[in-house]
């Protein structure tokens, strides 16, 4: 099975429609461009948090989404009729990974009596959530998924498998989120990029299926291809809870037992052999959050105040903001709709219960409700200028929050349900109140966001929140109540109760037993059944969308949402062949941990960006810019949005923060897009220099498509994240790795040089993983490893990318 969501689904359907056009122009059968395997597209990434703190927030935000995205939604609806085997789950149903866990995942397929294990690849990196259910699944780039839809096998180097042994039991008050942030830090330190992680041990029996799914979900954050939990009795119990029939569950158990794929912890366990080993006693896990800029920078809750102080003092970096001592106690006073208000460094301005990572887990969601209830009873109230929101991953969450009576208290604290889908975690946090935004900007406040998400990279959550912390849903509520991350929860009060006494963290924090009782009484099988019986029926706004019946798409040249990309322009049946890179300029020179968010942002479109200029030139008002994520069907917008992250740090710009670079021939400082076009117009290739973990984060194919459209021919990095390296290959960009111990700095490369990468002219003379020599115009020479990892990837490169390769193969059939 192949799964996707609307942010990746739109460009995928654009590419498929474009491939049909290419087949037509080459005189071949356009019906060959039809998925050969089931494709599920769930429209979940489309909830912009505009309306909050309102009983009608869900409906209001949905109506705004349909106003903004009608063209995009219509295009996806057309795709569901124009292509076979394509199911589109309408907006408002939830997040694809949670829908997969609760409804779509089969565990074992039964096709006309033929039984075989379920497996899935998805166009989002958090597809790995399904590994918690014992289904092998991981994220791939959209272009790779498109090729797989059309019958292209997926190639990969056989991965190492890391065994992660769990023992013991989580202590009272410790959440699954605390556990996953601990696991993420451990695995990122161990080094698991491109590897499988399998969890095992006596501690498995102490983890609910939802806890396992939380850990599996964050595989991209710890770098693994997947974090796998084999099927056991806990899995079977969850399948029954979520409405799978007794007959289906019995079939699954019988098949897996017969094929030695079922783990029964009631029986003696054999020692497993793994490539490497890690172990964690669950009793050692402590409450924590992660941030302020990376998911694996875990901070124990008891150390948070000291860590925040260090971050203010440290030089600008992953753990530093370099705020001068004399400015650290600054207070920005302002009026919030007539009410006196103030912000300091560390003040929370966004508190969001969001993301499939946590909203799929009843224990942490009901835990958040219990925190809100205790706070209400003690007389605490979240400040009105903090933007609070609750965006469940499925309608089931609403049902059990209502059943428990806890949604009422979440509402009272401002955590009204704003929609069902990805929100703040993907950058759809919406605008801050103008008075809050002005107070932050005019006083240079390091404002904070606290969210129950999986990503907190710079510039992702909101342009004005430079400190972003990942936390469990109950901790999100606690920090919202405190109003700051600059607090020691053990020693300092969160606020003053209605009786005038100080209220501390321990006064509002629920016990593990309280949460377990709420889960037991509130999470019922009928909730899952009733939610998913109508999942594909849509809603009135979706059902009223009219779409053409043609199987060929009629491109509108004036559309700013859906545009025909140039990938197959002037394509011929003869592959272009391998190519070297000669005298290329360096477009950008990066350090470590450049994410796909840095390369291709998903959030808001800055008013002074090249993408904004493009939209304004086409009479799109600023209020209608929407987000980069919503405009991924338009290559003109996305090319201009490439390397447009406002927190980009480029060594060519002397470390200045922002989406600028130096046009080397003239020395001019330009927007990255403008510099790239200047190079292209002059007939010059470009390369990118980078450090370690280049391309970490989302499985975003636009992070490869965009650089290709800018004219980037190669990326030379210390290391690549798995999916991004694959995406670069898929778009015909050469990924190269510096030799161990070397990087741009040790080699004395500044980015002002011109680079020649000498590859053999015949593809048959290139081997996966071979060394090549890179030379510069100032006499430097160094060796790199070409990261074409398989023979199939070499074939893609020979064809100018994976999609041209697929088209040529289909025509030959």
mmCIF file of N, CA and C in Angstrom, residues 445-551:
data_model
loop_
_atom_site.group_PDB
_atom_site.id
_atom_site.type_symbol
_atom_site.label_atom_id
_atom_site.label_comp_id
_atom_site.label_asym_id
_atom_site.label_seq_id
_atom_site.Cartn_x
_atom_site.Cartn_y
_atom_site.Cartn_z
ATOM 1 N N UNK A 445 11.963 40.101 21.549
ATOM 2 C CA UNK A 445 11.711 39.102 22.583
ATOM 3 C C UNK A 445 11.928 37.694 22.018
ATOM 4 N N UNK A 446 12.608 36.836 22.770
ATOM 5 C CA UNK A 446 12.726 35.420 22.411
ATOM 6 C C UNK A 446 11.463 34.734 22.935
ATOM 7 N N UNK A 447 10.432 34.738 22.120
ATOM 8 C CA UNK A 447 9.154 34.143 22.515
ATOM 9 C C UNK A 447 9.183 32.639 22.300
ATOM 10 N N UNK A 448 8.323 31.936 23.047
ATOM 11 C CA UNK A 448 8.329 30.477 23.016
ATOM 12 C C UNK A 448 7.009 29.906 22.526
ATOM 13 N N UNK A 449 7.120 28.751 21.903
ATOM 14 C CA UNK A 449 5.972 27.906 21.598
ATOM 15 C C UNK A 449 6.201 26.572 22.282
ATOM 16 N N UNK A 450 5.150 26.006 22.828
ATOM 17 C CA UNK A 450 5.206 24.666 23.407
ATOM 18 C C UNK A 450 4.146 23.839 22.700
ATOM 19 N N UNK A 451 4.545 22.736 22.094
ATOM 20 C CA UNK A 451 3.621 21.953 21.291
ATOM 21 C C UNK A 451 3.876 20.465 21.471
ATOM 22 N N UNK A 452 2.830 19.687 21.316
ATOM 23 C CA UNK A 452 2.967 18.225 21.463
ATOM 24 C C UNK A 452 3.271 17.598 20.110
ATOM 25 N N UNK A 453 4.199 18.208 19.387
ATOM 26 C CA UNK A 453 4.527 17.749 18.044
ATOM 27 C C UNK A 453 5.798 16.938 17.995
ATOM 28 N N UNK A 454 6.350 16.793 16.790
ATOM 29 C CA UNK A 454 7.569 16.019 16.606
ATOM 30 C C UNK A 454 8.692 16.828 15.975
ATOM 31 N N UNK A 455 8.400 18.041 15.548
ATOM 32 C CA UNK A 455 9.410 18.870 14.885
ATOM 33 C C UNK A 455 9.385 20.273 15.486
ATOM 34 N N UNK A 456 10.551 20.802 15.776
ATOM 35 C CA UNK A 456 10.642 22.156 16.318
ATOM 36 C C UNK A 456 11.791 22.921 15.689
ATOM 37 N N UNK A 457 12.088 22.594 14.420
ATOM 38 C CA UNK A 457 13.186 23.250 13.729
ATOM 39 C C UNK A 457 12.910 24.754 13.582
ATOM 40 N N UNK A 458 13.985 25.515 13.471
ATOM 41 C CA UNK A 458 13.863 26.964 13.381
ATOM 42 C C UNK A 458 12.969 27.397 12.221
ATOM 43 N N UNK A 459 12.067 28.330 12.515
ATOM 44 C CA UNK A 459 11.212 28.893 11.480
ATOM 45 C C UNK A 459 10.032 28.032 11.114
ATOM 46 N N UNK A 460 9.929 26.828 11.695
ATOM 47 C CA UNK A 460 8.854 25.908 11.291
ATOM 48 C C UNK A 460 7.539 26.235 11.981
ATOM 49 N N UNK A 461 7.574 26.388 13.293
ATOM 50 C CA UNK A 461 6.335 26.560 14.048
ATOM 51 C C UNK A 461 5.718 27.920 13.777
ATOM 52 N N UNK A 462 6.508 28.977 13.921
ATOM 53 C CA UNK A 462 6.053 30.338 13.639
ATOM 54 C C UNK A 462 7.277 31.225 13.506
ATOM 55 N N UNK A 463 7.191 32.212 12.645
ATOM 56 C CA UNK A 463 8.336 33.091 12.400
ATOM 57 C C UNK A 463 8.748 33.863 13.645
ATOM 58 N N UNK A 464 7.811 34.103 14.573
ATOM 59 C CA UNK A 464 8.099 34.933 15.732
ATOM 60 C C UNK A 464 8.431 34.144 16.994
ATOM 61 N N UNK A 465 8.360 32.806 16.928
ATOM 62 C CA UNK A 465 8.747 31.994 18.088
ATOM 63 C C UNK A 465 10.112 31.371 17.809
ATOM 64 N N UNK A 466 11.130 31.977 18.386
ATOM 65 C CA UNK A 466 12.479 31.473 18.148
ATOM 66 C C UNK A 466 12.813 30.286 19.042
ATOM 67 N N UNK A 467 12.094 30.128 20.158
ATOM 68 C CA UNK A 467 12.282 28.979 21.037
ATOM 69 C C UNK A 467 11.039 28.107 20.955
ATOM 70 N N UNK A 468 11.219 26.857 20.531
ATOM 71 C CA UNK A 468 10.088 25.954 20.335
ATOM 72 C C UNK A 468 10.379 24.628 21.024
ATOM 73 N N UNK A 469 9.479 24.236 21.916
ATOM 74 C CA UNK A 469 9.721 23.038 22.724
ATOM 75 C C UNK A 469 8.654 21.974 22.461
ATOM 76 N N UNK A 470 9.113 20.746 22.307
ATOM 77 C CA UNK A 470 8.230 19.601 22.176
ATOM 78 C C UNK A 470 7.925 19.061 23.568
ATOM 79 N N UNK A 471 6.649 18.801 23.822
ATOM 80 C CA UNK A 471 6.243 18.360 25.150
ATOM 81 C C UNK A 471 4.996 17.499 25.044
ATOM 82 N N UNK A 472 4.713 16.742 26.090
ATOM 83 C CA UNK A 472 3.482 15.958 26.126
ATOM 84 C C UNK A 472 2.280 16.898 26.203
ATOM 85 N N UNK A 473 1.095 16.458 25.748
ATOM 86 C CA UNK A 473 -0.100 17.298 25.854
ATOM 87 C C UNK A 473 -0.362 17.850 27.261
ATOM 88 N N UNK A 474 -0.236 17.035 28.335
ATOM 89 C CA UNK A 474 -0.438 17.638 29.656
ATOM 90 C C UNK A 474 0.603 18.700 30.005
ATOM 91 N N UNK A 475 1.838 18.530 29.531
ATOM 92 C CA UNK A 475 2.852 19.561 29.772
ATOM 93 C C UNK A 475 2.575 20.816 28.957
ATOM 94 N N UNK A 476 1.985 20.660 27.780
ATOM 95 C CA UNK A 476 1.587 21.829 26.989
ATOM 96 C C UNK A 476 0.615 22.685 27.793
ATOM 97 N N UNK A 477 -0.365 22.023 28.420
ATOM 98 C CA UNK A 477 -1.332 22.752 29.241
ATOM 99 C C UNK A 477 -0.635 23.397 30.437
ATOM 100 N N UNK A 478 0.280 22.664 31.069
ATOM 101 C CA UNK A 478 0.987 23.195 32.239
ATOM 102 C C UNK A 478 1.816 24.422 31.886
ATOM 103 N N UNK A 479 2.534 24.378 30.772
ATOM 104 C CA UNK A 479 3.344 25.534 30.373
ATOM 105 C C UNK A 479 2.457 26.706 29.934
ATOM 106 N N UNK A 480 1.317 26.403 29.335
ATOM 107 C CA UNK A 480 0.383 27.477 28.986
ATOM 108 C C UNK A 480 -0.103 28.183 30.253
ATOM 109 N N UNK A 481 -0.387 27.414 31.286
ATOM 110 C CA UNK A 481 -0.826 27.987 32.556
ATOM 111 C C UNK A 481 0.286 28.820 33.198
ATOM 112 N N UNK A 482 1.515 28.325 33.135
ATOM 113 C CA UNK A 482 2.653 29.055 33.703
ATOM 114 C C UNK A 482 2.959 30.310 32.900
ATOM 115 N N UNK A 483 2.731 30.241 31.568
ATOM 116 C CA UNK A 483 2.958 31.397 30.700
ATOM 117 C C UNK A 483 4.400 31.619 30.320
ATOM 118 N N UNK A 484 5.286 30.700 30.720
ATOM 119 C CA UNK A 484 6.707 30.858 30.407
ATOM 120 C C UNK A 484 7.403 29.507 30.489
ATOM 121 N N UNK A 485 8.521 29.374 29.761
ATOM 122 C CA UNK A 485 9.357 28.182 29.900
ATOM 123 C C UNK A 485 10.469 28.430 30.910
ATOM 124 N N UNK A 486 10.578 29.691 31.363
ATOM 125 C CA UNK A 486 11.600 30.067 32.340
ATOM 126 C C UNK A 486 11.060 29.823 33.744
ATOM 127 N N UNK A 487 10.888 28.544 34.097
ATOM 128 C CA UNK A 487 10.292 28.195 35.376
ATOM 129 C C UNK A 487 10.821 26.848 35.848
ATOM 130 N N UNK A 488 11.022 26.729 37.148
ATOM 131 C CA UNK A 488 11.380 25.470 37.784
ATOM 132 C C UNK A 488 10.112 24.914 38.411
ATOM 133 N N UNK A 489 9.517 23.915 37.772
ATOM 134 C CA UNK A 489 8.239 23.389 38.233
ATOM 135 C C UNK A 489 8.319 22.767 39.634
ATOM 136 N N UNK A 490 9.514 22.366 40.054
ATOM 137 C CA UNK A 490 9.655 21.762 41.382
ATOM 138 C C UNK A 490 9.602 22.813 42.498
ATOM 139 N N UNK A 491 10.051 24.025 42.183
ATOM 140 C CA UNK A 491 10.215 25.024 43.236
ATOM 141 C C UNK A 491 9.327 26.251 43.093
ATOM 142 N N UNK A 492 8.975 26.609 41.856
ATOM 143 C CA UNK A 492 8.228 27.845 41.635
ATOM 144 C C UNK A 492 6.758 27.559 41.364
ATOM 145 N N UNK A 493 5.858 28.412 41.868
ATOM 146 C CA UNK A 493 4.434 28.204 41.606
ATOM 147 C C UNK A 493 4.075 28.508 40.158
ATOM 148 N N UNK A 494 3.084 27.781 39.675
ATOM 149 C CA UNK A 494 2.564 28.039 38.329
ATOM 150 C C UNK A 494 1.696 29.287 38.334
ATOM 151 N N UNK A 495 1.002 29.506 39.431
ATOM 152 C CA UNK A 495 0.138 30.672 39.529
ATOM 153 C C UNK A 495 -0.488 30.742 40.915
ATOM 154 N N UNK A 496 -1.452 31.638 41.044
ATOM 155 C CA UNK A 496 -2.151 31.818 42.313
ATOM 156 C C UNK A 496 -3.587 31.352 42.171
ATOM 157 N N UNK A 497 -4.024 30.493 43.076
ATOM 158 C CA UNK A 497 -5.369 29.945 43.013
ATOM 159 C C UNK A 497 -6.425 30.919 43.487
ATOM 160 N N UNK A 498 -7.684 30.518 43.379
ATOM 161 C CA UNK A 498 -8.790 31.399 43.763
ATOM 162 C C UNK A 498 -8.827 31.659 45.261
ATOM 163 N N UNK A 499 -8.107 30.832 46.024
ATOM 164 C CA UNK A 499 -8.040 31.050 47.466
ATOM 165 C C UNK A 499 -6.845 31.923 47.861
ATOM 166 N N UNK A 500 -6.142 32.438 46.849
ATOM 167 C CA UNK A 500 -5.007 33.306 47.110
ATOM 168 C C UNK A 500 -3.719 32.587 47.397
ATOM 169 N N UNK A 501 -3.743 31.271 47.399
ATOM 170 C CA UNK A 501 -2.547 30.489 47.682
ATOM 171 C C UNK A 501 -1.826 30.104 46.388
ATOM 172 N N UNK A 502 -0.523 29.882 46.496
ATOM 173 C CA UNK A 502 0.273 29.463 45.336
ATOM 174 C C UNK A 502 -0.118 28.053 44.904
ATOM 175 N N UNK A 503 -0.186 27.861 43.592
ATOM 176 C CA UNK A 503 -0.473 26.545 43.017
ATOM 177 C C UNK A 503 0.788 26.043 42.329
ATOM 178 N N UNK A 504 1.173 24.821 42.668
ATOM 179 C CA UNK A 504 2.393 24.243 42.119
ATOM 180 C C UNK A 504 2.063 23.146 41.097
ATOM 181 N N UNK A 505 3.085 22.778 40.351
ATOM 182 C CA UNK A 505 2.961 21.745 39.318
ATOM 183 C C UNK A 505 2.351 20.466 39.892
ATOM 184 N N UNK A 506 2.810 20.057 41.064
ATOM 185 C CA UNK A 506 2.329 18.812 41.671
ATOM 186 C C UNK A 506 0.831 18.866 41.986
ATOM 187 N N UNK A 507 0.299 20.090 42.125
ATOM 188 C CA UNK A 507 -1.120 20.244 42.461
ATOM 189 C C UNK A 507 -2.036 19.972 41.267
ATOM 190 N N UNK A 508 -1.491 20.097 40.062
ATOM 191 C CA UNK A 508 -2.339 19.916 38.872
ATOM 192 C C UNK A 508 -1.966 18.671 38.073
ATOM 193 N N UNK A 509 -0.902 17.980 38.475
ATOM 194 C CA UNK A 509 -0.418 16.845 37.669
ATOM 195 C C UNK A 509 -1.142 15.561 38.071
ATOM 196 N N UNK A 510 -1.781 14.869 37.125
ATOM 197 C CA UNK A 510 -2.526 13.652 37.449
ATOM 198 C C UNK A 510 -1.596 12.463 37.662
ATOM 199 N N UNK A 511 -2.047 11.516 38.458
ATOM 200 C CA UNK A 511 -1.279 10.289 38.666
ATOM 201 C C UNK A 511 -1.515 9.334 37.500
ATOM 202 N N UNK A 512 -0.637 8.356 37.375
ATOM 203 C CA UNK A 512 -0.799 7.337 36.349
ATOM 204 C C UNK A 512 -2.121 6.604 36.527
ATOM 205 N N UNK A 513 -2.516 6.376 37.785
ATOM 206 C CA UNK A 513 -3.782 5.674 38.063
ATOM 207 C C UNK A 513 -4.990 6.493 37.604
ATOM 208 N N UNK A 514 -4.968 7.789 37.853
ATOM 209 C CA UNK A 514 -6.071 8.652 37.411
ATOM 210 C C UNK A 514 -6.242 8.587 35.894
ATOM 211 N N UNK A 515 -5.119 8.638 35.209
ATOM 212 C CA UNK A 515 -5.170 8.597 33.741
ATOM 213 C C UNK A 515 -5.683 7.242 33.268
ATOM 214 N N UNK A 516 -5.191 6.165 33.881
ATOM 215 C CA UNK A 516 -5.618 4.814 33.487
ATOM 216 C C UNK A 516 -7.117 4.634 33.682
ATOM 217 N N UNK A 517 -7.653 5.171 34.780
ATOM 218 C CA UNK A 517 -9.090 5.078 35.022
ATOM 219 C C UNK A 517 -9.882 5.818 33.949
ATOM 220 N N UNK A 518 -9.390 6.996 33.551
ATOM 221 C CA UNK A 518 -10.068 7.780 32.511
ATOM 222 C C UNK A 518 -10.043 7.049 31.176
ATOM 223 N N UNK A 519 -8.903 6.438 30.858
ATOM 224 C CA UNK A 519 -8.796 5.684 29.602
ATOM 225 C C UNK A 519 -9.759 4.500 29.617
ATOM 226 N N UNK A 520 -9.775 3.763 30.733
ATOM 227 C CA UNK A 520 -10.604 2.567 30.842
ATOM 228 C C UNK A 520 -12.090 2.882 30.686
ATOM 229 N N UNK A 521 -12.533 3.990 31.237
ATOM 230 C CA UNK A 521 -13.960 4.316 31.225
ATOM 231 C C UNK A 521 -14.401 5.123 30.012
ATOM 232 N N UNK A 522 -13.445 5.708 29.272
ATOM 233 C CA UNK A 522 -13.823 6.662 28.219
ATOM 234 C C UNK A 522 -13.499 6.230 26.800
ATOM 235 N N UNK A 523 -12.525 5.335 26.621
ATOM 236 C CA UNK A 523 -12.113 4.933 25.270
ATOM 237 C C UNK A 523 -12.798 3.610 24.946
ATOM 238 N N UNK A 524 -13.813 3.675 24.062
ATOM 239 C CA UNK A 524 -14.692 2.527 23.820
ATOM 240 C C UNK A 524 -14.669 2.115 22.351
ATOM 241 N N UNK A 525 -14.778 0.811 22.062
ATOM 242 C CA UNK A 525 -14.723 0.322 20.676
ATOM 243 C C UNK A 525 -15.737 0.977 19.743
ATOM 244 N N UNK A 526 -16.945 1.246 20.227
ATOM 245 C CA UNK A 526 -17.972 1.832 19.368
ATOM 246 C C UNK A 526 -17.558 3.200 18.830
ATOM 247 N N UNK A 527 -16.688 3.895 19.552
ATOM 248 C CA UNK A 527 -16.228 5.211 19.099
ATOM 249 C C UNK A 527 -15.443 5.097 17.792
ATOM 250 N N UNK A 528 -14.613 4.071 17.698
ATOM 251 C CA UNK A 528 -13.831 3.865 16.488
ATOM 252 C C UNK A 528 -14.741 3.450 15.332
ATOM 253 N N UNK A 529 -15.667 2.546 15.612
ATOM 254 C CA UNK A 529 -16.574 2.077 14.561
ATOM 255 C C UNK A 529 -17.396 3.213 13.988
ATOM 256 N N UNK A 530 -18.020 4.017 14.852
ATOM 257 C CA UNK A 530 -18.894 5.090 14.373
ATOM 258 C C UNK A 530 -18.107 6.177 13.656
ATOM 259 N N UNK A 531 -16.873 6.424 14.095
ATOM 260 C CA UNK A 531 -16.051 7.452 13.454
ATOM 261 C C UNK A 531 -15.697 7.071 12.032
ATOM 262 N N UNK A 532 -15.318 5.799 11.829
ATOM 263 C CA UNK A 532 -14.786 5.410 10.528
ATOM 264 C C UNK A 532 -15.819 4.836 9.565
ATOM 265 N N UNK A 533 -17.027 4.609 10.041
ATOM 266 C CA UNK A 533 -18.070 4.156 9.124
ATOM 267 C C UNK A 533 -18.337 5.191 8.037
ATOM 268 N N UNK A 534 -18.170 6.471 8.389
ATOM 269 C CA UNK A 534 -18.491 7.546 7.448
ATOM 270 C C UNK A 534 -17.249 8.282 6.954
ATOM 271 N N UNK A 535 -16.056 7.661 7.116
ATOM 272 C CA UNK A 535 -14.823 8.404 6.862
ATOM 273 C C UNK A 535 -14.682 8.858 5.405
ATOM 274 N N UNK A 536 -15.197 8.087 4.453
ATOM 275 C CA UNK A 536 -15.032 8.465 3.043
ATOM 276 C C UNK A 536 -16.235 9.204 2.483
ATOM 277 N N UNK A 537 -17.237 9.431 3.325
ATOM 278 C CA UNK A 537 -18.446 10.102 2.818
ATOM 279 C C UNK A 537 -18.268 11.606 2.680
ATOM 280 N N UNK A 538 -17.278 12.141 3.372
ATOM 281 C CA UNK A 538 -16.988 13.555 3.225
ATOM 282 C C UNK A 538 -17.939 14.427 4.012
ATOM 283 N N UNK A 539 -17.985 15.698 3.626
ATOM 284 C CA UNK A 539 -18.861 16.674 4.247
ATOM 285 C C UNK A 539 -19.509 17.485 3.137
ATOM 286 N N UNK A 540 -20.521 18.282 3.438
ATOM 287 C CA UNK A 540 -21.229 19.003 2.376
ATOM 288 C C UNK A 540 -20.314 19.837 1.487
ATOM 289 N N UNK A 541 -19.326 20.507 2.059
ATOM 290 C CA UNK A 541 -18.453 21.364 1.251
ATOM 291 C C UNK A 541 -17.641 20.523 0.261
ATOM 292 N N UNK A 542 -17.154 19.361 0.717
ATOM 293 C CA UNK A 542 -16.403 18.467 -0.170
ATOM 294 C C UNK A 542 -17.317 17.887 -1.242
ATOM 295 N N UNK A 543 -18.468 17.431 -0.832
ATOM 296 C CA UNK A 543 -19.378 16.769 -1.762
ATOM 297 C C UNK A 543 -19.907 17.711 -2.831
ATOM 298 N N UNK A 544 -19.925 19.015 -2.546
ATOM 299 C CA UNK A 544 -20.417 19.980 -3.526
ATOM 300 C C UNK A 544 -19.364 20.380 -4.549
ATOM 301 N N UNK A 545 -18.114 19.969 -4.353
ATOM 302 C CA UNK A 545 -17.067 20.304 -5.327
ATOM 303 C C UNK A 545 -17.329 19.565 -6.631
ATOM 304 N N UNK A 546 -17.399 20.300 -7.721
ATOM 305 C CA UNK A 546 -17.597 19.666 -9.032
ATOM 306 C C UNK A 546 -16.253 19.566 -9.744
ATOM 307 N N UNK A 547 -16.000 18.431 -10.373
ATOM 308 C CA UNK A 547 -14.722 18.221 -11.059
ATOM 309 C C UNK A 547 -14.981 17.677 -12.458
ATOM 310 N N UNK A 548 -14.082 17.965 -13.419
ATOM 311 C CA UNK A 548 -14.262 17.456 -14.782
ATOM 312 C C UNK A 548 -14.102 15.942 -14.832
ATOM 313 N N UNK A 549 -14.695 15.324 -15.817
ATOM 314 C CA UNK A 549 -14.639 13.863 -15.956
ATOM 315 C C UNK A 549 -13.463 13.402 -16.803
ATOM 316 N N UNK A 550 -12.740 14.341 -17.423
ATOM 317 C CA UNK A 550 -11.616 13.989 -18.296
ATOM 318 C C UNK A 550 -10.500 13.316 -17.525
ATOM 319 N N UNK A 551 -9.828 12.362 -18.167
ATOM 320 C CA UNK A 551 -8.678 11.709 -17.545
ATOM 321 C C UNK A 551 -7.386 12.492 -17.800
#
